[in-house]
Amino acid sequence: MTPVLAESAALSTALTQNVSVSGKMTEDKFRVLLSQGFRSVIVNRPDQEPGNTVTVYALRNIAEKKQVSVIYQPVQSGKISPTDVTEFARYYHELPKPILMICNSGSRSSQLFHQAKTAGLINE
């Protein structure tokens, strides 16, 4: 395995065969992740969150060139609501897979996925 591939493999964490999460995003990192075959992206990090350096608009521009869907579903860390979980489950069922979920560290996206799974809204 070349160093570039080893580095890119660590850019996301697979939760299942269909869903992976990734933390802090840059345009370059996003391009590498898209080259790994993700067909949809759900951005859970609010654009205005402190420390966020790339907007969903910028990510969407990159993704459109690869024909990848980008959904903006910002959720507040530690404040994921039942409505957030239901909305995520709807996206999960509608979007082409595999799906990449993005937030600051990957944690809130993972929580959103696991809450939907625990609620029986997705079966993986």
Tab-separated table of N, CA, C and O in Angstrom:
chain	number	residue	atom	x	y	z
A	1	MET	N	0.858	-1.179	0.000
A	1	MET	CA	0.000	0.000	0.000
A	1	MET	C	0.900	1.238	0.000
A	1	MET	O	1.824	1.336	0.789
A	2	THR	N	0.587	2.186	-0.843
A	2	THR	CA	1.388	3.404	-0.904
A	2	THR	C	1.027	4.319	0.249
A	2	THR	O	-0.083	4.235	0.800
A	3	PRO	N	1.911	5.230	0.638
A	3	PRO	CA	1.604	6.147	1.736
A	3	PRO	C	0.360	6.983	1.480
A	3	PRO	O	-0.390	7.261	2.394
A	4	VAL	N	0.122	7.367	0.230
A	4	VAL	CA	-1.064	8.170	-0.069
A	4	VAL	C	-2.331	7.391	0.258
A	4	VAL	O	-3.254	7.900	0.875
A	5	LEU	N	-2.369	6.107	-0.142
A	5	LEU	CA	-3.543	5.288	0.157
A	5	LEU	C	-3.686	5.049	1.647
A	5	LEU	O	-4.790	5.078	2.172
A	6	ALA	N	-2.595	4.809	2.328
A	6	ALA	CA	-2.662	4.601	3.778
A	6	ALA	C	-3.208	5.844	4.460
A	6	ALA	O	-4.028	5.763	5.364
A	7	GLU	N	-2.748	7.004	4.011
A	7	GLU	CA	-3.219	8.259	4.593
A	7	GLU	C	-4.697	8.466	4.303
A	7	GLU	O	-5.467	8.834	5.170
A	8	SER	N	-5.130	8.208	3.076
A	8	SER	CA	-6.531	8.440	2.721
A	8	SER	C	-7.454	7.459	3.433
A	8	SER	O	-8.581	7.793	3.750
A	9	ALA	N	-6.985	6.256	3.712
A	9	ALA	CA	-7.810	5.270	4.400
A	9	ALA	C	-8.166	5.733	5.810
A	9	ALA	O	-9.194	5.366	6.345
A	10	ALA	N	-7.310	6.538	6.416
A	10	ALA	CA	-7.539	6.999	7.780
A	10	ALA	C	-8.413	8.260	7.833
A	10	ALA	O	-8.685	8.755	8.908
A	11	LEU	N	-8.858	8.747	6.685
A	11	LEU	CA	-9.637	9.982	6.656
A	11	LEU	C	-11.076	9.794	7.103
A	11	LEU	O	-11.769	10.755	7.391
A	12	SER	N	-11.549	8.554	7.126
A	12	SER	CA	-12.914	8.293	7.576
A	12	SER	C	-12.930	6.982	8.353
A	12	SER	O	-12.002	6.178	8.273
A	13	THR	N	-14.013	6.797	9.122
A	13	THR	CA	-14.202	5.581	9.900
A	13	THR	C	-15.509	4.936	9.461
A	13	THR	O	-16.562	5.578	9.506
A	14	ALA	N	-15.441	3.684	9.058
A	14	ALA	CA	-16.648	2.971	8.629
A	14	ALA	C	-17.455	2.537	9.854
A	14	ALA	O	-16.919	1.923	10.768
A	15	LEU	N	-18.745	2.887	9.848
A	15	LEU	CA	-19.652	2.399	10.891
A	15	LEU	C	-20.281	1.084	10.430
A	15	LEU	O	-20.515	0.188	11.220
A	16	THR	N	-20.578	1.031	9.136
A	16	THR	CA	-21.117	-0.165	8.488
A	16	THR	C	-20.581	-0.151	7.053
A	16	THR	O	-19.850	0.766	6.667
A	17	GLN	N	-21.015	-1.104	6.276
A	17	GLN	CA	-20.629	-1.135	4.870
A	17	GLN	C	-21.199	0.070	4.116
A	17	GLN	O	-20.625	0.523	3.132
A	18	ASN	N	-22.297	0.614	4.608
A	18	ASN	CA	-22.998	1.700	3.917
A	18	ASN	C	-22.754	3.093	4.475
A	18	ASN	O	-23.120	4.073	3.835
A	19	VAL	N	-22.188	3.217	5.666
A	19	VAL	CA	-22.048	4.519	6.326
A	19	VAL	C	-20.667	4.661	6.959
A	19	VAL	O	-20.223	3.774	7.693
A	20	SER	N	-20.031	5.797	6.666
A	20	SER	CA	-18.758	6.158	7.296
A	20	SER	C	-18.872	7.574	7.835
A	20	SER	O	-19.710	8.351	7.377
A	21	VAL	N	-18.017	7.897	8.796
A	21	VAL	CA	-17.987	9.240	9.364
A	21	VAL	C	-16.584	9.818	9.222
A	21	VAL	O	-15.598	9.092	9.152
A	22	SER	N	-16.534	11.145	9.177
A	22	SER	CA	-15.257	11.842	9.109
A	22	SER	C	-15.363	13.133	9.909
A	22	SER	O	-16.440	13.705	10.051
A	23	GLY	N	-14.213	13.581	10.396
A	23	GLY	CA	-14.157	14.794	11.194
A	23	GLY	C	-13.778	16.003	10.364
A	23	GLY	O	-14.076	16.073	9.176
A	24	LYS	N	-13.109	16.944	11.014
A	24	LYS	CA	-12.760	18.234	10.399
A	24	LYS	C	-12.448	18.087	8.917
A	24	LYS	O	-11.652	17.257	8.523
A	25	MET	N	-13.088	18.941	8.133
A	25	MET	CA	-13.012	18.799	6.683
A	25	MET	C	-12.284	19.976	6.059
A	25	MET	O	-12.403	21.109	6.516
A	26	THR	N	-11.537	19.649	5.015
A	26	THR	CA	-10.950	20.646	4.123
A	26	THR	C	-11.375	20.260	2.713
A	26	THR	O	-11.827	19.134	2.483
A	27	GLU	N	-11.218	21.169	1.789
A	27	GLU	CA	-11.585	20.845	0.411
A	27	GLU	C	-10.727	19.710	-0.129
A	27	GLU	O	-11.226	18.818	-0.806
A	28	ASP	N	-9.433	19.723	0.172
A	28	ASP	CA	-8.539	18.653	-0.311
A	28	ASP	C	-8.915	17.297	0.284
A	28	ASP	O	-8.963	16.289	-0.420
A	29	LYS	N	-9.175	17.271	1.577
A	29	LYS	CA	-9.579	16.020	2.236
A	29	LYS	C	-10.880	15.508	1.629
A	29	LYS	O	-11.025	14.308	1.379
A	30	PHE	N	-11.798	16.412	1.360
A	30	PHE	CA	-13.090	16.035	0.789
A	30	PHE	C	-12.911	15.407	-0.597
A	30	PHE	O	-13.540	14.399	-0.910
A	31	ARG	N	-12.045	15.986	-1.404
A	31	ARG	CA	-11.782	15.426	-2.736
A	31	ARG	C	-11.246	13.993	-2.628
A	31	ARG	O	-11.659	13.109	-3.375
A	32	VAL	N	-10.326	13.773	-1.698
A	32	VAL	CA	-9.773	12.429	-1.507
A	32	VAL	C	-10.872	11.464	-1.059
A	32	VAL	O	-10.982	10.343	-1.572
A	33	LEU	N	-11.700	11.891	-0.120
A	33	LEU	CA	-12.790	11.034	0.355
A	33	LEU	C	-13.755	10.685	-0.776
A	33	LEU	O	-14.171	9.537	-0.910
A	34	LEU	N	-14.094	11.657	-1.602
A	34	LEU	CA	-15.006	11.376	-2.717
A	34	LEU	C	-14.392	10.381	-3.689
A	34	LEU	O	-15.103	9.569	-4.275
A	35	SER	N	-13.079	10.414	-3.838
A	35	SER	CA	-12.415	9.470	-4.745
A	35	SER	C	-12.485	8.038	-4.213
A	35	SER	O	-12.219	7.091	-4.940
A	36	GLN	N	-12.868	7.861	-2.944
A	36	GLN	CA	-12.998	6.534	-2.348
A	36	GLN	C	-14.353	5.888	-2.659
A	36	GLN	O	-14.608	4.771	-2.227
A	37	GLY	N	-15.218	6.600	-3.382
A	37	GLY	CA	-16.454	5.987	-3.850
A	37	GLY	C	-17.725	6.336	-3.112
A	37	GLY	O	-18.770	5.729	-3.359
A	38	PHE	N	-17.689	7.319	-2.221
A	38	PHE	CA	-18.929	7.720	-1.553
A	38	PHE	C	-19.890	8.285	-2.586
A	38	PHE	O	-19.497	9.029	-3.483
A	39	ARG	N	-21.161	7.927	-2.468
A	39	ARG	CA	-22.163	8.381	-3.429
A	39	ARG	C	-23.051	9.473	-2.860
A	39	ARG	O	-23.777	10.137	-3.589
A	40	SER	N	-23.018	9.640	-1.518
A	40	SER	CA	-23.804	10.677	-0.849
A	40	SER	C	-23.034	11.176	0.361
A	40	SER	O	-22.237	10.438	0.949
A	41	VAL	N	-23.317	12.432	0.731
A	41	VAL	CA	-22.670	13.050	1.893
A	41	VAL	C	-23.744	13.755	2.718
A	41	VAL	O	-24.606	14.438	2.167
A	42	ILE	N	-23.681	13.565	4.032
A	42	ILE	CA	-24.546	14.302	4.951
A	42	ILE	C	-23.627	15.116	5.859
A	42	ILE	O	-22.792	14.551	6.572
A	43	VAL	N	-23.765	16.433	5.802
A	43	VAL	CA	-22.954	17.328	6.622
A	43	VAL	C	-23.731	17.659	7.890
A	43	VAL	O	-24.781	18.300	7.829
A	44	ASN	N	-23.220	17.201	9.034
A	44	ASN	CA	-23.882	17.442	10.314
A	44	ASN	C	-23.281	18.606	11.083
A	44	ASN	O	-23.790	18.985	12.136
A	45	ARG	N	-22.204	19.180	10.592
A	45	ARG	CA	-21.552	20.299	11.277
A	45	ARG	C	-22.104	21.623	10.746
A	45	ARG	O	-22.042	21.887	9.544
A	46	PRO	N	-22.643	22.471	11.641
A	46	PRO	CA	-23.137	23.773	11.191
A	46	PRO	C	-22.011	24.610	10.580
A	46	PRO	O	-20.890	24.618	11.091
A	47	ASP	N	-22.309	25.297	9.489
A	47	ASP	CA	-21.312	26.158	8.836
A	47	ASP	C	-20.710	27.173	9.799
A	47	ASP	O	-19.523	27.462	9.739
A	48	GLN	N	-21.535	27.719	10.696
A	48	GLN	CA	-21.082	28.795	11.581
A	48	GLN	C	-20.410	28.290	12.853
A	48	GLN	O	-19.980	29.082	13.682
A	49	GLU	N	-20.253	26.990	13.003
A	49	GLU	CA	-19.618	26.448	14.202
A	49	GLU	C	-18.156	26.903	14.292
A	49	GLU	O	-17.439	26.865	13.295
A	50	PRO	N	-17.715	27.336	15.467
A	50	PRO	CA	-16.325	27.787	15.618
A	50	PRO	C	-15.328	26.719	15.147
A	50	PRO	O	-15.504	25.539	15.436
A	51	GLY	N	-14.333	27.143	14.398
A	51	GLY	CA	-13.308	26.235	13.905
A	51	GLY	C	-13.608	25.595	12.565
A	51	GLY	O	-12.754	24.949	11.971
A	52	ASN	N	-14.833	25.762	12.078
A	52	ASN	CA	-15.193	25.181	10.783
A	52	ASN	C	-14.565	26.027	9.677
A	52	ASN	O	-14.791	27.231	9.616
A	53	THR	N	-13.795	25.405	8.810
A	53	THR	CA	-13.076	26.155	7.773
A	53	THR	C	-13.633	25.962	6.371
A	53	THR	O	-13.162	26.601	5.434
A	54	VAL	N	-14.616	25.093	6.212
A	54	VAL	CA	-15.181	24.858	4.884
A	54	VAL	C	-16.704	24.796	4.990
A	54	VAL	O	-17.246	24.162	5.883
A	55	THR	N	-17.375	25.506	4.099
A	55	THR	CA	-18.843	25.559	4.137
A	55	THR	C	-19.451	24.428	3.324
A	55	THR	O	-18.803	23.848	2.452
A	56	VAL	N	-20.703	24.156	3.612
A	56	VAL	CA	-21.411	23.131	2.846
A	56	VAL	C	-21.505	23.554	1.373
A	56	VAL	O	-21.467	22.719	0.479
A	57	TYR	N	-21.575	24.847	1.120
A	57	TYR	CA	-21.607	25.353	-0.257
A	57	TYR	C	-20.352	24.928	-1.014
A	57	TYR	O	-20.429	24.448	-2.143
A	58	ALA	N	-19.192	25.075	-0.393
A	58	ALA	CA	-17.927	24.681	-1.030
A	58	ALA	C	-17.894	23.171	-1.261
A	58	ALA	O	-17.473	22.710	-2.332
A	59	LEU	N	-18.349	22.406	-0.282
A	59	LEU	CA	-18.377	20.950	-0.432
A	59	LEU	C	-19.334	20.530	-1.538
A	59	LEU	O	-19.041	19.633	-2.334
A	60	ARG	N	-20.475	21.193	-1.592
A	60	ARG	CA	-21.464	20.873	-2.624
A	60	ARG	C	-20.894	21.128	-4.026
A	60	ARG	O	-21.115	20.347	-4.942
A	61	ASN	N	-20.152	22.224	-4.179
A	61	ASN	CA	-19.539	22.531	-5.478
A	61	ASN	C	-18.583	21.433	-5.911
A	61	ASN	O	-18.543	21.058	-7.085
A	62	ILE	N	-17.801	20.920	-4.987
A	62	ILE	CA	-16.870	19.826	-5.289
A	62	ILE	C	-17.639	18.550	-5.613
A	62	ILE	O	-17.343	17.856	-6.590
A	63	ALA	N	-18.637	18.241	-4.813
A	63	ALA	CA	-19.399	17.001	-4.972
A	63	ALA	C	-20.187	16.960	-6.281
A	63	ALA	O	-20.296	15.904	-6.913
A	64	GLU	N	-20.727	18.092	-6.686
A	64	GLU	CA	-21.520	18.125	-7.920
A	64	GLU	C	-20.698	17.681	-9.125
A	64	GLU	O	-21.223	17.040	-10.026
A	65	LYS	N	-19.408	17.999	-9.131
A	65	LYS	CA	-18.544	17.599	-10.243
A	65	LYS	C	-18.380	16.083	-10.302
A	65	LYS	O	-18.077	15.528	-11.344
A	66	LYS	N	-18.589	15.409	-9.172
A	66	LYS	CA	-18.488	13.943	-9.094
A	66	LYS	C	-19.866	13.288	-9.085
A	66	LYS	O	-19.970	12.085	-8.869
A	67	GLN	N	-20.913	14.092	-9.240
A	67	GLN	CA	-22.302	13.628	-9.200
A	67	GLN	C	-22.628	12.933	-7.872
A	67	GLN	O	-23.243	11.881	-7.826
A	68	VAL	N	-22.184	13.572	-6.787
A	68	VAL	CA	-22.435	13.076	-5.437
A	68	VAL	C	-23.394	14.039	-4.748
A	68	VAL	O	-23.202	15.252	-4.791
A	69	SER	N	-24.429	13.490	-4.116
A	69	SER	CA	-25.418	14.300	-3.397
A	69	SER	C	-24.848	14.774	-2.066
A	69	SER	O	-24.190	14.003	-1.360
A	70	VAL	N	-25.122	16.038	-1.720
A	70	VAL	CA	-24.731	16.572	-0.420
A	70	VAL	C	-25.975	17.113	0.273
A	70	VAL	O	-26.687	17.955	-0.267
A	71	ILE	N	-26.234	16.602	1.472
A	71	ILE	CA	-27.348	17.048	2.300
A	71	ILE	C	-26.763	17.800	3.493
A	71	ILE	O	-25.814	17.333	4.128
A	72	TYR	N	-27.341	18.942	3.786
A	72	TYR	CA	-26.920	19.737	4.947
A	72	TYR	C	-27.931	19.515	6.051
A	72	TYR	O	-29.063	19.972	5.980
A	73	GLN	N	-27.527	18.737	7.065
A	73	GLN	CA	-28.371	18.478	8.227
A	73	GLN	C	-27.575	18.817	9.482
A	73	GLN	O	-27.093	17.935	10.186
A	74	PRO	N	-27.417	20.124	9.770
A	74	PRO	CA	-26.623	20.494	10.935
A	74	PRO	C	-27.314	20.096	12.234
A	74	PRO	O	-28.526	20.248	12.373
A	75	VAL	N	-26.527	19.528	13.140
A	75	VAL	CA	-27.037	19.201	14.473
A	75	VAL	C	-26.031	19.711	15.498
A	75	VAL	O	-24.833	19.747	15.230
A	76	GLN	N	-26.530	20.118	16.646
A	76	GLN	CA	-25.662	20.626	17.702
A	76	GLN	C	-25.101	19.463	18.506
A	76	GLN	O	-25.835	18.539	18.878
A	77	SER	N	-23.824	19.519	18.758
A	77	SER	CA	-23.165	18.488	19.547
A	77	SER	C	-23.824	18.377	20.918
A	77	SER	O	-24.042	19.374	21.592
A	78	GLY	N	-24.163	17.159	21.312
A	78	GLY	CA	-24.788	16.926	22.609
A	78	GLY	C	-26.255	17.275	22.672
A	78	GLY	O	-26.873	17.158	23.720
A	79	LYS	N	-26.828	17.723	21.544
A	79	LYS	CA	-28.242	18.134	21.537
A	79	LYS	C	-28.985	17.533	20.346
A	79	LYS	O	-29.788	18.199	19.702
A	80	ILE	N	-28.735	16.265	20.061
A	80	ILE	CA	-29.417	15.604	18.951
A	80	ILE	C	-30.844	15.298	19.387
A	80	ILE	O	-31.070	14.624	20.392
A	81	SER	N	-31.801	15.808	18.620
A	81	SER	CA	-33.215	15.659	18.976
A	81	SER	C	-33.830	14.453	18.251
A	81	SER	O	-33.279	13.976	17.252
A	82	PRO	N	-34.975	13.985	18.735
A	82	PRO	CA	-35.684	12.916	18.017
A	82	PRO	C	-36.007	13.321	16.566
A	82	PRO	O	-35.977	12.482	15.669
A	83	THR	N	-36.278	14.596	16.342
A	83	THR	CA	-36.539	15.081	14.985
A	83	THR	C	-35.293	14.935	14.118
A	83	THR	O	-35.379	14.523	12.953
A	84	ASP	N	-34.111	15.243	14.677
A	84	ASP	CA	-32.854	15.054	13.946
A	84	ASP	C	-32.685	13.593	13.545
A	84	ASP	O	-32.275	13.287	12.426
A	85	VAL	N	-32.970	12.686	14.468
A	85	VAL	CA	-32.801	11.253	14.228
A	85	VAL	C	-33.747	10.783	13.119
A	85	VAL	O	-33.344	10.069	12.200
A	86	THR	N	-34.997	11.206	13.187
A	86	THR	CA	-35.982	10.836	12.171
A	86	THR	C	-35.596	11.386	10.806
A	86	THR	O	-35.700	10.694	9.790
A	87	GLU	N	-35.145	12.640	10.775
A	87	GLU	CA	-34.721	13.260	9.518
A	87	GLU	C	-33.525	12.506	8.919
A	87	GLU	O	-33.490	12.223	7.728
A	88	PHE	N	-32.547	12.154	9.760
A	88	PHE	CA	-31.405	11.386	9.274
A	88	PHE	C	-31.862	10.051	8.681
A	88	PHE	O	-31.403	9.642	7.608
A	89	ALA	N	-32.745	9.355	9.377
A	89	ALA	CA	-33.213	8.046	8.897
A	89	ALA	C	-33.870	8.179	7.522
A	89	ALA	O	-33.682	7.326	6.646
A	90	ARG	N	-34.602	9.252	7.320
A	90	ARG	CA	-35.232	9.479	6.003
A	90	ARG	C	-34.153	9.645	4.942
A	90	ARG	O	-34.220	9.035	3.872
A	91	TYR	N	-33.147	10.457	5.228
A	91	TYR	CA	-32.045	10.629	4.279
A	91	TYR	C	-31.339	9.304	4.025
A	91	TYR	O	-30.999	8.968	2.899
A	92	TYR	N	-31.105	8.557	5.096
A	92	TYR	CA	-30.423	7.274	4.973
A	92	TYR	C	-31.140	6.368	3.961
A	92	TYR	O	-30.509	5.735	3.127
A	93	HIS	N	-32.447	6.327	4.046
A	93	HIS	CA	-33.220	5.449	3.164
A	93	HIS	C	-33.303	5.987	1.734
A	93	HIS	O	-33.426	5.206	0.791
A	94	GLU	N	-33.244	7.301	1.559
A	94	GLU	CA	-33.417	7.906	0.236
A	94	GLU	C	-32.117	8.031	-0.559
A	94	GLU	O	-32.153	7.994	-1.784
A	95	LEU	N	-30.995	8.204	0.111
A	95	LEU	CA	-29.744	8.520	-0.584
A	95	LEU	C	-29.035	7.277	-1.113
A	95	LEU	O	-29.095	6.211	-0.493
A	96	PRO	N	-28.312	7.451	-2.234
A	96	PRO	CA	-27.465	6.356	-2.714
A	96	PRO	C	-26.346	6.088	-1.700
A	96	PRO	O	-25.871	7.001	-1.028
A	97	LYS	N	-25.963	4.846	-1.601
A	97	LYS	CA	-24.924	4.455	-0.650
A	97	LYS	C	-23.678	4.031	-1.397
A	97	LYS	O	-23.770	3.626	-2.533
A	98	PRO	N	-22.522	4.124	-0.779
A	98	PRO	CA	-22.242	4.450	0.619
A	98	PRO	C	-22.359	5.947	0.908
A	98	PRO	O	-22.173	6.776	0.029
A	99	ILE	N	-22.690	6.232	2.169
A	99	ILE	CA	-22.896	7.600	2.650
A	99	ILE	C	-21.727	7.990	3.556
A	99	ILE	O	-21.316	7.212	4.417
A	100	LEU	N	-21.229	9.204	3.362
A	100	LEU	CA	-20.228	9.793	4.248
A	100	LEU	C	-20.922	10.850	5.090
A	100	LEU	O	-21.587	11.733	4.552
A	101	MET	N	-20.785	10.745	6.414
A	101	MET	CA	-21.330	11.744	7.333
A	101	MET	C	-20.170	12.562	7.878
A	101	MET	O	-19.145	12.004	8.266
A	102	ILE	N	-20.345	13.894	7.929
A	102	ILE	CA	-19.271	14.795	8.342
A	102	ILE	C	-19.712	15.664	9.515
A	102	ILE	O	-20.801	16.246	9.485
A	103	CYS	N	-18.846	15.755	10.532
A	103	CYS	CA	-19.015	16.729	11.611
A	103	CYS	C	-17.616	17.138	12.072
A	103	CYS	O	-16.667	17.022	11.301
A	104	ASN	N	-17.458	17.611	13.280
A	104	ASN	CA	-16.153	18.075	13.742
A	104	ASN	C	-15.180	16.922	13.983
A	104	ASN	O	-14.038	16.963	13.565
A	105	SER	N	-15.640	15.875	14.666
A	105	SER	CA	-14.757	14.759	15.001
A	105	SER	C	-15.260	13.416	14.479
A	105	SER	O	-14.553	12.422	14.557
A	106	GLY	N	-16.495	13.373	14.009
A	106	GLY	CA	-17.136	12.117	13.626
A	106	GLY	C	-18.072	11.614	14.712
A	106	GLY	O	-18.914	10.756	14.479
A	107	SER	N	-17.955	12.173	15.904
A	107	SER	CA	-18.719	11.704	17.050
A	107	SER	C	-20.221	11.976	16.929
A	107	SER	O	-21.038	11.079	17.118
A	108	ARG	N	-20.605	13.207	16.611
A	108	ARG	CA	-22.053	13.496	16.569
A	108	ARG	C	-22.720	12.787	15.402
A	108	ARG	O	-23.860	12.354	15.510
A	109	SER	N	-21.993	12.629	14.284
A	109	SER	CA	-22.548	11.865	13.165
A	109	SER	C	-22.745	10.404	13.572
A	109	SER	O	-23.776	9.798	13.263
A	110	SER	N	-21.769	9.844	14.300
A	110	SER	CA	-21.894	8.467	14.794
A	110	SER	C	-23.081	8.340	15.736
A	110	SER	O	-23.843	7.373	15.659
A	111	GLN	N	-23.244	9.312	16.630
A	111	GLN	CA	-24.363	9.288	17.572
A	111	GLN	C	-25.697	9.329	16.829
A	111	GLN	O	-26.634	8.602	17.182
A	112	LEU	N	-25.772	10.164	15.826
A	112	LEU	CA	-26.999	10.276	15.035
A	112	LEU	C	-27.328	8.933	14.389
A	112	LEU	O	-28.462	8.451	14.463
A	113	PHE	N	-26.337	8.304	13.778
A	113	PHE	CA	-26.536	6.998	13.151
A	113	PHE	C	-26.986	5.962	14.180
A	113	PHE	O	-27.961	5.244	13.961
A	114	HIS	N	-26.272	5.877	15.304
A	114	HIS	CA	-26.581	4.864	16.311
A	114	HIS	C	-27.941	5.099	16.970
A	114	HIS	O	-28.647	4.137	17.285
A	115	GLN	N	-28.325	6.360	17.149
A	115	GLN	CA	-29.660	6.635	17.705
A	115	GLN	C	-30.749	6.197	16.740
A	115	GLN	O	-31.779	5.652	17.155
A	116	ALA	N	-30.535	6.410	15.445
A	116	ALA	CA	-31.524	5.969	14.449
A	116	ALA	C	-31.616	4.442	14.431
A	116	ALA	O	-32.710	3.868	14.343
A	117	LYS	N	-30.475	3.799	14.545
A	117	LYS	CA	-30.448	2.331	14.560
A	117	LYS	C	-31.141	1.795	15.816
A	117	LYS	O	-31.967	0.885	15.741
A	118	THR	N	-30.833	2.382	16.973
A	118	THR	CA	-31.430	1.959	18.236
A	118	THR	C	-32.941	2.160	18.226
A	118	THR	O	-33.688	1.333	18.776
A	119	ALA	N	-33.399	3.236	17.573
A	119	ALA	CA	-34.839	3.509	17.493
A	119	ALA	C	-35.542	2.605	16.474
A	119	ALA	O	-36.765	2.672	16.334
A	120	GLY	N	-34.785	1.768	15.784
A	120	GLY	CA	-35.376	0.861	14.794
A	120	GLY	C	-35.715	1.543	13.479
A	120	GLY	O	-36.466	0.999	12.673
A	121	LEU	N	-35.158	2.744	13.248
A	121	LEU	CA	-35.466	3.483	12.027
A	121	LEU	C	-34.608	3.032	10.859
A	121	LEU	O	-34.958	3.250	9.697
A	122	ILE	N	-33.466	2.402	11.156
A	122	ILE	CA	-32.630	1.799	10.116
A	122	ILE	C	-32.182	0.428	10.616
A	122	ILE	O	-32.010	0.222	11.820
A	123	ASN	N	-32.046	-0.487	9.696
A	123	ASN	CA	-31.651	-1.851	10.064
A	123	ASN	C	-30.362	-2.212	9.364
A	123	ASN	O	-30.358	-2.522	8.183
A	124	GLU	N	-29.275	-2.151	10.089
A	124	GLU	CA	-27.967	-2.546	9.560
A	124	GLU	C	-27.261	-3.366	10.600
A	124	GLU	O	-27.346	-3.122	11.745
